XYZ file of C-alpha atoms in Angstrom:
124
model
C 34.855 17.086 28.668
C 35.952 18.846 25.517
C 34.242 18.371 22.172
C 35.920 18.434 18.822
C 34.563 20.879 16.269
C 34.480 19.301 12.797
C 34.413 22.731 11.151
C 36.977 25.037 12.777
C 36.205 27.984 10.419
C 32.593 28.221 11.560
C 32.026 26.815 15.048
C 28.207 27.158 14.869
C 27.911 24.825 11.827
C 29.425 21.402 12.495
C 28.312 19.925 9.108
C 30.611 20.202 6.154
C 29.652 21.605 2.784
C 30.195 18.192 1.156
C 27.657 16.678 3.554
C 25.037 19.264 2.646
C 25.664 18.757 -1.077
C 25.290 15.005 -0.668
C 22.017 15.572 1.171
C 20.744 17.839 -1.624
C 21.736 15.292 -4.274
C 19.924 12.553 -2.352
C 16.803 14.724 -2.005
C 16.909 15.515 -5.727
C 17.261 11.810 -6.560
C 14.238 10.920 -4.394
C 12.228 13.745 -5.983
C 13.079 12.511 -9.495
C 12.203 8.941 -8.516
C 8.796 10.043 -7.194
C 8.161 12.115 -10.341
C 9.016 9.183 -12.641
C 6.725 6.885 -10.634
C 3.883 9.422 -10.733
C 4.326 9.944 -14.488
C 4.248 6.180 -15.171
C 1.666 5.277 -12.507
C -1.076 4.079 -14.881
C 1.395 1.949 -16.859
C 2.875 0.462 -13.676
C -0.594 -0.225 -12.240
C -1.652 -1.915 -15.496
C 1.406 -4.142 -15.588
C 0.908 -5.098 -11.943
C -2.729 -5.936 -12.721
C -1.599 -8.303 -15.465
C 1.034 -9.826 -13.189
C -1.359 -10.404 -10.292
C -4.000 -11.940 -12.592
C -1.379 -14.285 -14.046
C -0.112 -15.153 -10.567
C -3.584 -15.860 -9.173
C -4.538 -18.060 -12.137
C -1.284 -20.047 -12.144
C -1.259 -20.516 -8.352
C -4.940 -21.531 -8.294
C -4.378 -24.171 -10.980
C -1.195 -25.356 -9.338
C -2.806 -25.698 -5.896
C -6.295 -26.996 -6.657
C -5.658 -28.970 -9.856
C -2.006 -29.934 -9.363
C -2.384 -30.549 -5.619
C 0.817 -28.673 -4.746
C 1.483 -26.420 -1.767
C 1.049 -22.689 -2.424
C 4.698 -21.904 -1.619
C 5.751 -24.564 -4.127
C 3.475 -22.956 -6.746
C 5.492 -19.717 -6.565
C 8.284 -21.601 -8.362
C 6.087 -21.536 -11.492
C 6.148 -17.720 -11.620
C 8.120 -15.910 -14.273
C 11.325 -14.075 -13.277
C 10.530 -10.632 -11.862
C 7.327 -11.685 -10.113
C 8.931 -11.860 -6.670
C 6.996 -8.746 -5.582
C 3.662 -10.569 -5.917
C 2.324 -12.177 -2.754
C -0.201 -15.018 -2.600
C -2.975 -15.766 -0.130
C -5.244 -18.783 0.036
C -8.914 -19.078 1.019
C -9.553 -22.836 1.204
C -13.165 -22.359 2.300
C -14.072 -20.548 -0.940
C -11.338 -22.334 -2.950
C -9.727 -19.048 -3.996
C -6.206 -17.764 -4.481
C -5.498 -14.030 -4.361
C -2.315 -12.543 -5.767
C -1.488 -8.979 -4.764
C 1.021 -6.184 -4.654
C 0.141 -4.134 -1.560
C -1.657 -0.835 -2.286
C -1.325 -1.245 -6.061
C -3.012 -4.346 -7.504
C -4.893 -7.488 -6.541
C -6.529 -10.334 -8.483
C -8.434 -13.420 -7.361
C -8.965 -16.790 -9.074
C -11.524 -19.325 -7.874
C -11.563 -23.054 -8.525
C -14.895 -24.285 -9.908
C -15.502 -27.969 -10.484
C -15.736 -28.702 -14.191
C -14.434 -25.228 -15.130
C -11.039 -25.126 -13.472
C -9.730 -21.833 -12.115
C -11.754 -18.802 -13.120
C -10.704 -15.181 -12.671
C -13.109 -13.130 -10.560
C -14.044 -9.483 -10.944
C -13.360 -7.166 -8.009
C -17.066 -7.277 -7.053
C -17.134 -11.084 -7.079
C -13.932 -11.325 -5.039
C -15.427 -9.385 -2.113
């Protein structure tokens, strides 16, 4: 069976020059994206901390005070909070909002106080 050479000028290199340039441009784009993320890491982490605290507090109030299902409580989130996930601990009456590997916040329902934000030590 015969094979077709995509580069007849140089039979040992089947990839075109345009393909290599596109690969270099893609690698450069990824490198720039990583550099921008690293440069803004503390700002991004701070904003995610605020977002998870807001999400935990709103979802806790919605679930334990409003009596709604946790998935229904996500409708109360502001636009752009789709990245935040919620988890429920009914035994401790807690809601945790998190962005994997970046931020997490927990709110606990306390009778007479409502939903109270917990520190990281209290949440464990």
